[in-house]
Coordinates of C-alpha atoms and ligand atoms in Angstrom, one line a residue:
X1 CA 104.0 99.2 136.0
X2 CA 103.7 99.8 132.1
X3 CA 106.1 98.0 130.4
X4 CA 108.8 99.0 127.8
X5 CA 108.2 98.7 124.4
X6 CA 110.5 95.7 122.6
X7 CA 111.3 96.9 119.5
X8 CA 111.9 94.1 116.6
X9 CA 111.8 97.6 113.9
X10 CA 114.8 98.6 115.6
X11 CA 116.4 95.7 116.1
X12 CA 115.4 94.2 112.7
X13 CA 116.8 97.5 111.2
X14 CA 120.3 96.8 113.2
X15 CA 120.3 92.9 112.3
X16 CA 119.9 93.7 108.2
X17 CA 122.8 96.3 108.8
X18 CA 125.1 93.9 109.6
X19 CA 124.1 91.7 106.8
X20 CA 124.2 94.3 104.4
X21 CA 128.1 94.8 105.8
X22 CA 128.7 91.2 105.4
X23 CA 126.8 91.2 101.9
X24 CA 129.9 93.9 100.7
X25 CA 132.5 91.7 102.0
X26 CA 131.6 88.1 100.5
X27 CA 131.1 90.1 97.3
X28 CA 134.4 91.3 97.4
X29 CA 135.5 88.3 97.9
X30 CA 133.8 86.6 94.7
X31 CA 130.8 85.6 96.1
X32 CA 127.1 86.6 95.6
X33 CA 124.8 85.5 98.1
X34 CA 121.5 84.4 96.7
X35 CA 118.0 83.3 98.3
X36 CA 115.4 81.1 96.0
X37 CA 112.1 81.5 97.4
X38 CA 109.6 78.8 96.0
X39 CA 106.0 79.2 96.8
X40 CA 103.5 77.0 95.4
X41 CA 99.5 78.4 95.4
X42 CA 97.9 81.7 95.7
X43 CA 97.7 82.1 99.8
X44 CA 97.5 86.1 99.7
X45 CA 99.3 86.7 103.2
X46 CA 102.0 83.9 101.7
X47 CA 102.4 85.7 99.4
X48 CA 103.3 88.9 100.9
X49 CA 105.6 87.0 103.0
X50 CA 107.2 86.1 99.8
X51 CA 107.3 89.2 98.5
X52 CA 108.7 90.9 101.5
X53 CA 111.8 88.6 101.7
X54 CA 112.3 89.3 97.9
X55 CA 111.9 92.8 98.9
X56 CA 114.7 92.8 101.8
X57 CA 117.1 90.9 100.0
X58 CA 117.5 93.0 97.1
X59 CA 117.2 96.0 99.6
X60 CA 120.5 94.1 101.5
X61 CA 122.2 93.4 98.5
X62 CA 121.2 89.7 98.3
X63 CA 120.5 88.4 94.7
X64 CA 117.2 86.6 94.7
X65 CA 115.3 83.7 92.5
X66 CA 111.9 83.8 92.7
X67 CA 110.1 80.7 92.0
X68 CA 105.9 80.9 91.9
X69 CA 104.1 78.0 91.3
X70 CA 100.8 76.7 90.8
X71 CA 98.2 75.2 93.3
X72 CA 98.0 72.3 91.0
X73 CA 102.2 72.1 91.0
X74 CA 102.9 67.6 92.0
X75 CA 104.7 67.0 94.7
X76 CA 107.1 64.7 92.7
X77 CA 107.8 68.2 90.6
X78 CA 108.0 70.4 93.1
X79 CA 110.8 67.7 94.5
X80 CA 112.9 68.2 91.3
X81 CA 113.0 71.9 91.7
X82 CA 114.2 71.9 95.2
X83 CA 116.7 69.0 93.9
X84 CA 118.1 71.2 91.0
X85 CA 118.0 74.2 93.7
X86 CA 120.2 72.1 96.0
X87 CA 122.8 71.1 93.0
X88 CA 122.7 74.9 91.8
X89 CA 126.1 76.4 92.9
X90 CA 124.9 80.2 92.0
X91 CA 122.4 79.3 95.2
X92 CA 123.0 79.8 98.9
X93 CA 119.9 79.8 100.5
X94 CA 116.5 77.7 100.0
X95 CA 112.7 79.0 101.3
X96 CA 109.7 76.8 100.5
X97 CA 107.2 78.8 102.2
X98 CA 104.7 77.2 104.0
X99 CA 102.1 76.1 104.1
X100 CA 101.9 74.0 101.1
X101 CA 98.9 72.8 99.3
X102 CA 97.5 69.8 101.3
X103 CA 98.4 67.4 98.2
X104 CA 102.2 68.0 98.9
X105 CA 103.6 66.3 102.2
X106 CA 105.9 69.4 104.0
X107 CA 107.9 67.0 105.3
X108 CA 108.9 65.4 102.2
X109 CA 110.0 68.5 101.1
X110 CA 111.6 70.3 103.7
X111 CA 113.5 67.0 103.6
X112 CA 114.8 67.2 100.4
X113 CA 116.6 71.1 101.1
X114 CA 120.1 70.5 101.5
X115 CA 121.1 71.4 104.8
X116 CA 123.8 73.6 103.4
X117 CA 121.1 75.4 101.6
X118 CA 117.9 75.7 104.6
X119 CA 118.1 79.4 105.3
X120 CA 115.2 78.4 107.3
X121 CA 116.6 76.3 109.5
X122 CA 113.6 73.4 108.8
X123 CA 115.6 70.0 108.1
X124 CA 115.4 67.4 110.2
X125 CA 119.2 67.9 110.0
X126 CA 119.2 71.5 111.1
X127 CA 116.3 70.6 114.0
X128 CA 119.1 67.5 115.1
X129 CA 121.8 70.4 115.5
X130 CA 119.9 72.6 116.9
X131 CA 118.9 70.2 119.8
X132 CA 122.8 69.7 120.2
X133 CA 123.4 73.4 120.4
X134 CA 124.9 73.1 117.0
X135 CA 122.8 74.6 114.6
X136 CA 124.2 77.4 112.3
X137 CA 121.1 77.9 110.6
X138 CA 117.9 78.5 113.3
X139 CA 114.6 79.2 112.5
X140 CA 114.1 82.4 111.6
X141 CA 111.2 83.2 114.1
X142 CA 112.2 81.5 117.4
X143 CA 115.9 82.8 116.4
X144 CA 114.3 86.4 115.8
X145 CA 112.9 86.3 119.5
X146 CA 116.1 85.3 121.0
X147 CA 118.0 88.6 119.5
X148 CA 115.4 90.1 120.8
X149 CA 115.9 89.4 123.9
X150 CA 119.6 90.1 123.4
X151 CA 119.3 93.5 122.3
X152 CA 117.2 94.5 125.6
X153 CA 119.6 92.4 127.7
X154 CA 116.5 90.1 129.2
X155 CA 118.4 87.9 130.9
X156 CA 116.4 84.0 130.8
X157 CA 118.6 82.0 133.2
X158 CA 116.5 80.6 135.3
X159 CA 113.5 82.3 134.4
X160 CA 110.0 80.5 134.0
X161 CA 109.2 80.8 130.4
X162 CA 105.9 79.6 129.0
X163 CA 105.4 79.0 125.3
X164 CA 101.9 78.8 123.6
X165 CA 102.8 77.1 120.5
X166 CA 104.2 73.6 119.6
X167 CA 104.9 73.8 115.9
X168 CA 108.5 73.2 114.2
X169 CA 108.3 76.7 112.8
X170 CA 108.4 78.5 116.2
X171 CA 107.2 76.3 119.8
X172 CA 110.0 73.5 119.6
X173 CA 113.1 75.7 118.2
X174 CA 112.5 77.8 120.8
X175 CA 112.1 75.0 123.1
X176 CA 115.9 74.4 122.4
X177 CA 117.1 77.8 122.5
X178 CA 115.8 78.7 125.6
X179 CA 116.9 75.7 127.1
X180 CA 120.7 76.4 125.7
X181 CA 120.0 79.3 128.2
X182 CA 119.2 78.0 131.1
X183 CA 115.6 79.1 131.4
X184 CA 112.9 76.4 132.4
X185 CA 110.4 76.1 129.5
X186 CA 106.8 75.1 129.6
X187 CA 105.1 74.1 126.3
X188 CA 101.8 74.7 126.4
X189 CA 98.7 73.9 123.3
X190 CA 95.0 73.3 122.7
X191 CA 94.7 70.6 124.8
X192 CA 96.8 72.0 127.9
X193 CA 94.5 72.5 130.9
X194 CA 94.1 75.1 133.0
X195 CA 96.5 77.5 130.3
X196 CA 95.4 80.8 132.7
X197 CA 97.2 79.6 135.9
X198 CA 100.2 78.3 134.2
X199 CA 100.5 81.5 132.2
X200 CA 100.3 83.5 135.8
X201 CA 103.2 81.9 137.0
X202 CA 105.6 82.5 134.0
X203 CA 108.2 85.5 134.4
X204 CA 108.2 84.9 130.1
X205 CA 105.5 84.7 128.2
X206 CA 105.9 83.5 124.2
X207 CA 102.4 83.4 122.9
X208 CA 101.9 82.4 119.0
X209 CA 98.3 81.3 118.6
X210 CA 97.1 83.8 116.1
X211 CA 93.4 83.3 116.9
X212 CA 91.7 85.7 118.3
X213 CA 88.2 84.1 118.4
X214 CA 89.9 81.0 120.4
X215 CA 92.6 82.7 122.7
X216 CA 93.2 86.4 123.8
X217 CA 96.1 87.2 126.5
X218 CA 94.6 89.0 128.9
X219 CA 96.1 90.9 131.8
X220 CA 94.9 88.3 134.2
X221 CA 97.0 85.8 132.9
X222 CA 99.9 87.8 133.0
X223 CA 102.0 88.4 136.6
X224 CA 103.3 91.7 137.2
X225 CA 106.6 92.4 135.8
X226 CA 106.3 89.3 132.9
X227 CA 107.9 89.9 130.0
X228 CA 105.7 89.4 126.9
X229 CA 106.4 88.2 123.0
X230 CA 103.9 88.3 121.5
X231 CA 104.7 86.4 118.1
X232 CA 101.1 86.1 116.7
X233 CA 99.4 87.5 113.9
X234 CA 95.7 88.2 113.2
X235 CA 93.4 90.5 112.6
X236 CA 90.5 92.7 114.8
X237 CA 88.0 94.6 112.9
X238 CA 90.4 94.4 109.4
X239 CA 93.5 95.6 111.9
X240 CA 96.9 94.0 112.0
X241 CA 97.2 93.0 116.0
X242 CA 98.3 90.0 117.7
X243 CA 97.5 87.4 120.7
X244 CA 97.6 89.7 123.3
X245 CA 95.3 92.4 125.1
X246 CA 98.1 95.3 124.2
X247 CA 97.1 98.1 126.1
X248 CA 95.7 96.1 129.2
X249 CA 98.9 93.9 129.7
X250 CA 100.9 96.3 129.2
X251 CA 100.2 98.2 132.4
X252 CA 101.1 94.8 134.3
X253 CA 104.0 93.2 132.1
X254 CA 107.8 94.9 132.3
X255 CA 108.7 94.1 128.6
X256 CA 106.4 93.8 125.6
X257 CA 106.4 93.1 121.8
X258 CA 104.0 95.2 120.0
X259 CA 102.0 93.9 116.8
X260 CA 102.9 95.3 114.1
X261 CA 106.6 96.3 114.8
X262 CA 107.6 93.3 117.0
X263 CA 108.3 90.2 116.4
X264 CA 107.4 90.2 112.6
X265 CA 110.1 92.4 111.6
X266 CA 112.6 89.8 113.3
X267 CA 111.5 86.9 110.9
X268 CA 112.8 88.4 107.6
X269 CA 116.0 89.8 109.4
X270 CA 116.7 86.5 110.5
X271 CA 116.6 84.6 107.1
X272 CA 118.7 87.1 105.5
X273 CA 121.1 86.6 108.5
X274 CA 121.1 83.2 107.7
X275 CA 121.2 83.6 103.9
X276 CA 124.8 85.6 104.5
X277 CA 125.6 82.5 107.1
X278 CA 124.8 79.6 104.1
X279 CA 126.7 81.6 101.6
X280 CA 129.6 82.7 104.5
X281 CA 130.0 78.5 104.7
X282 CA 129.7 77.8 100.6
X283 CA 132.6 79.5 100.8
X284 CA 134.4 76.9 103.0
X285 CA 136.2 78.5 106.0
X286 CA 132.8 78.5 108.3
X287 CA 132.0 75.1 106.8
X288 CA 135.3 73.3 107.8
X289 CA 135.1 74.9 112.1
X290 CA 131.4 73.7 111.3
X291 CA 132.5 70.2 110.8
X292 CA 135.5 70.1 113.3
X293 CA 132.4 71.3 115.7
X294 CA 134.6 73.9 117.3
X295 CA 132.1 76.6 115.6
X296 CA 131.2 78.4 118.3
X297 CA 127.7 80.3 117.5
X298 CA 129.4 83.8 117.8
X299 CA 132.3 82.5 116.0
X300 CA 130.5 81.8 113.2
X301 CA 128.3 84.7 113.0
X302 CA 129.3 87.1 110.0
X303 CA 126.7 89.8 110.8
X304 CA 126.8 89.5 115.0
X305 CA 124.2 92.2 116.2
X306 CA 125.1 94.6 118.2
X307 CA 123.9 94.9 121.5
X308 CA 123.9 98.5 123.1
X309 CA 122.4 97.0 126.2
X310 CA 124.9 94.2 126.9
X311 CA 125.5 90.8 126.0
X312 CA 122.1 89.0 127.8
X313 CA 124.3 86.0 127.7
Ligands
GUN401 N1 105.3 80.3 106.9 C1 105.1 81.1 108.0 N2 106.3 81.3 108.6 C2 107.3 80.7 107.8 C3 108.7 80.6 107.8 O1 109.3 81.1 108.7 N3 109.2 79.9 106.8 C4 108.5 79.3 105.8 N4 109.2 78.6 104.9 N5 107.2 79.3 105.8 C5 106.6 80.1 106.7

C-alpha cells in the first residue's frame, strides 16, 4: 500500500477562501475584523510564526496589530497590554505567541485574554467549552487536523487513535475533539512505556514530538493501512521535515501528512477562521445562540469549509 497524500496546502488554501468571503461580508456590514499578535523575545522560528499570521491576515483582508516586545518585557506589563487589548473594541482577536520568556507565567497570561477575544482557543474558559462540546474558538492546530480529516472524509468513529503529545496547544484539544467523534483516544508521552506496540495497534496515528534525535516514526510502528498526521516540526541536515520516516511509512500507512505542506498550513488557516468567528460574535447575533447554547458548531461557522469528499461526520 502507499498512502495518499493529505494535503493541509490545499485545504488550508480552501479554509482562508472562505474566510476571505466572510471577511467581505462583516465589512459590509460595518465591521473590520482585526488580529493583535503580541510576541515578547527574539525566538527566530516565533517569530516567523508571527510574521506569517501577519502575513495571511492582511492577505485575507484581516486588519492586523502587531505588538513586538522585548525579552526583558515584566509580566505585570505584558498583563496591561493584553488588558487594554481585551477593552479595545477595534480588536477581535488576541495571539500571545508562545513560548514566553521563562520570567512570565503563560498561564497568567493566557488567563487574562478575554474569551471573546482568544483566537487561539487557550483560556481556561475556551479549554472548559471545549470539553463540553461547546467551544466556538478551538485551538488552531488540533482544530487544523480535524478539517483535515474532514476534507478527505476519514471517518474516526470508532477508530483507535493514538496521540503522541500531551500539551494544551495540541495533545489534550484533540483529546476532546476526537472524542466528540466517537474515536477511542490513547495519550501517549515521554514516560509512556512500550510507545512501539501501542503505536502498532492504532488505525490513527497523531504524532507531535518534534525531536528527531529522541523519537522517529518508523514504519514498524505503523499497521498497514494507519492513517498518519504528522503534526511535528524539526529539522534533518538544515531540512524542514517532521516526526515521521516519510518515505518508509508511507508504503504501509493509507493516509499521510507530509512536512512541509501538512499540517503547518492548517494552523494559520485556523486562527484566521477563528479571528472571522470572534469578530462574527462582537457583532452579537453568534454571541446571543452562543449563550442560549443552541449554537450548533456548523451553525456558527461563518467560513464552513467545503468538503468535496463528504461530510466525515
Ligand atoms: N506556539 C506554537 N504554536 C502556537 C499556537 O498555536 N499559538 C500560540 N499562541 N503560540 C504557539
Amino acid at each position: 500500500m502507499v498512502a495518499q497524500i493529505i494535503s493541509g496546502l490545499a485545504v488550508a488554501q480552501d479554509v482562508k477562501e472562505r474566510v476571505k468571503m466572510a471577511v467581505e461580508e462583516l465589512k459590509s456590514q460595518g465591521v473590520m475584523p482585526c488580529l493583535a499578535t503580541v510576541l515578547v523575545g527574539d525566538d527566530p522560528a516565533s517569530a516567523t510564526y508571527v510574521n506569517n499570521k501577519q502575513k495571511t491576515a492582511k492577505e485575507l483582508g484581516i486588519a492586523t496589530r502587531d505588538h513586538r516586545l522585548a525579552a526583558t518585557f515584566g509580566q505585570d506589563e505584558l498583563l496591561e497590554m493584553v488588558k487594554l487589548l481585551n477593552s479595545d473594541p477595534e480588536i477581535h482577536g488576541i495571539l500571545v505567541q508562545l513560548p514566553l520568556p521563562k520570567h512570565i507565567d503563560e498561564f497568567t497570561i493566557i488567563n487574562a485574554i478575554s474569551p471573546l477575544k482568544d483566537v487561539d482557543g487557550l483560556t481556561p474558559y475556551s479549554a472548559g467549552m471545549l470539553q463540553n462540546g461547546m467551544a466556538l474558538l478551538k485551538p488552531c492546530t488540533p482544530s487544523g487536523v480535524m478539517e483535515l480529516f474532514d476534507y478527505y472524509n476519514i471517518t474516526l468513529e470508532g477508530r483507535d487513535v493514538v496521540i503522541i503529545n500531551r500539551s494544551n496547544l495540541v495533545g489534550k484539544p484533540l483529546v476532546f475533539m476526537l472524542l466528540e467523534r466517537n474515536a477511542t483516544v490513547t495519550v501517549c508521552h515521554s514516560k509512556t512505556k512500550d510507545l512501539p506496540a501501542r503505536l502498532r495497534q492504532a488505525d490513527v496515528i497523531i504524532t507531535a514530538v518534534g525531536n528527531r534525535q529522541r523519537f522517529t516514526l518508523t514504519a514498524d510502528m505503523v499497521k498497514e493501512g494507519a492513517v498518519v498526521i504528522d503534526v511535528a516540526t524539526s529539522r534533518i541536515n538544515g531540512k524542514l521535515a517532521g516526526d515521521c520516516d516519510f518515505d518508509a511509512v508511507r508504503q504501509k500507512a493509507a493516509w499521510i501528512t507530509p512536512v512541509p505542506g501538512g499540517v503547518g498550513p492548517m494552523t494559520i488557516a485556523m486562527l484566521m477562521k477563528n479571528t472571522v468567528a470572534a469578530a462574527s460574535v462582537s457583532r452579537g447575533i453568534s454571541a446571543e445562540r452562543h449563550a442560549q447554547g443552541k449554537a450548533k458548531d456548523t451553525a456558527r461557522d461563518p467560513c464552513k469549509t467545503r468538503r468535496p469528499f463528504g461530510t466525515g461526520r
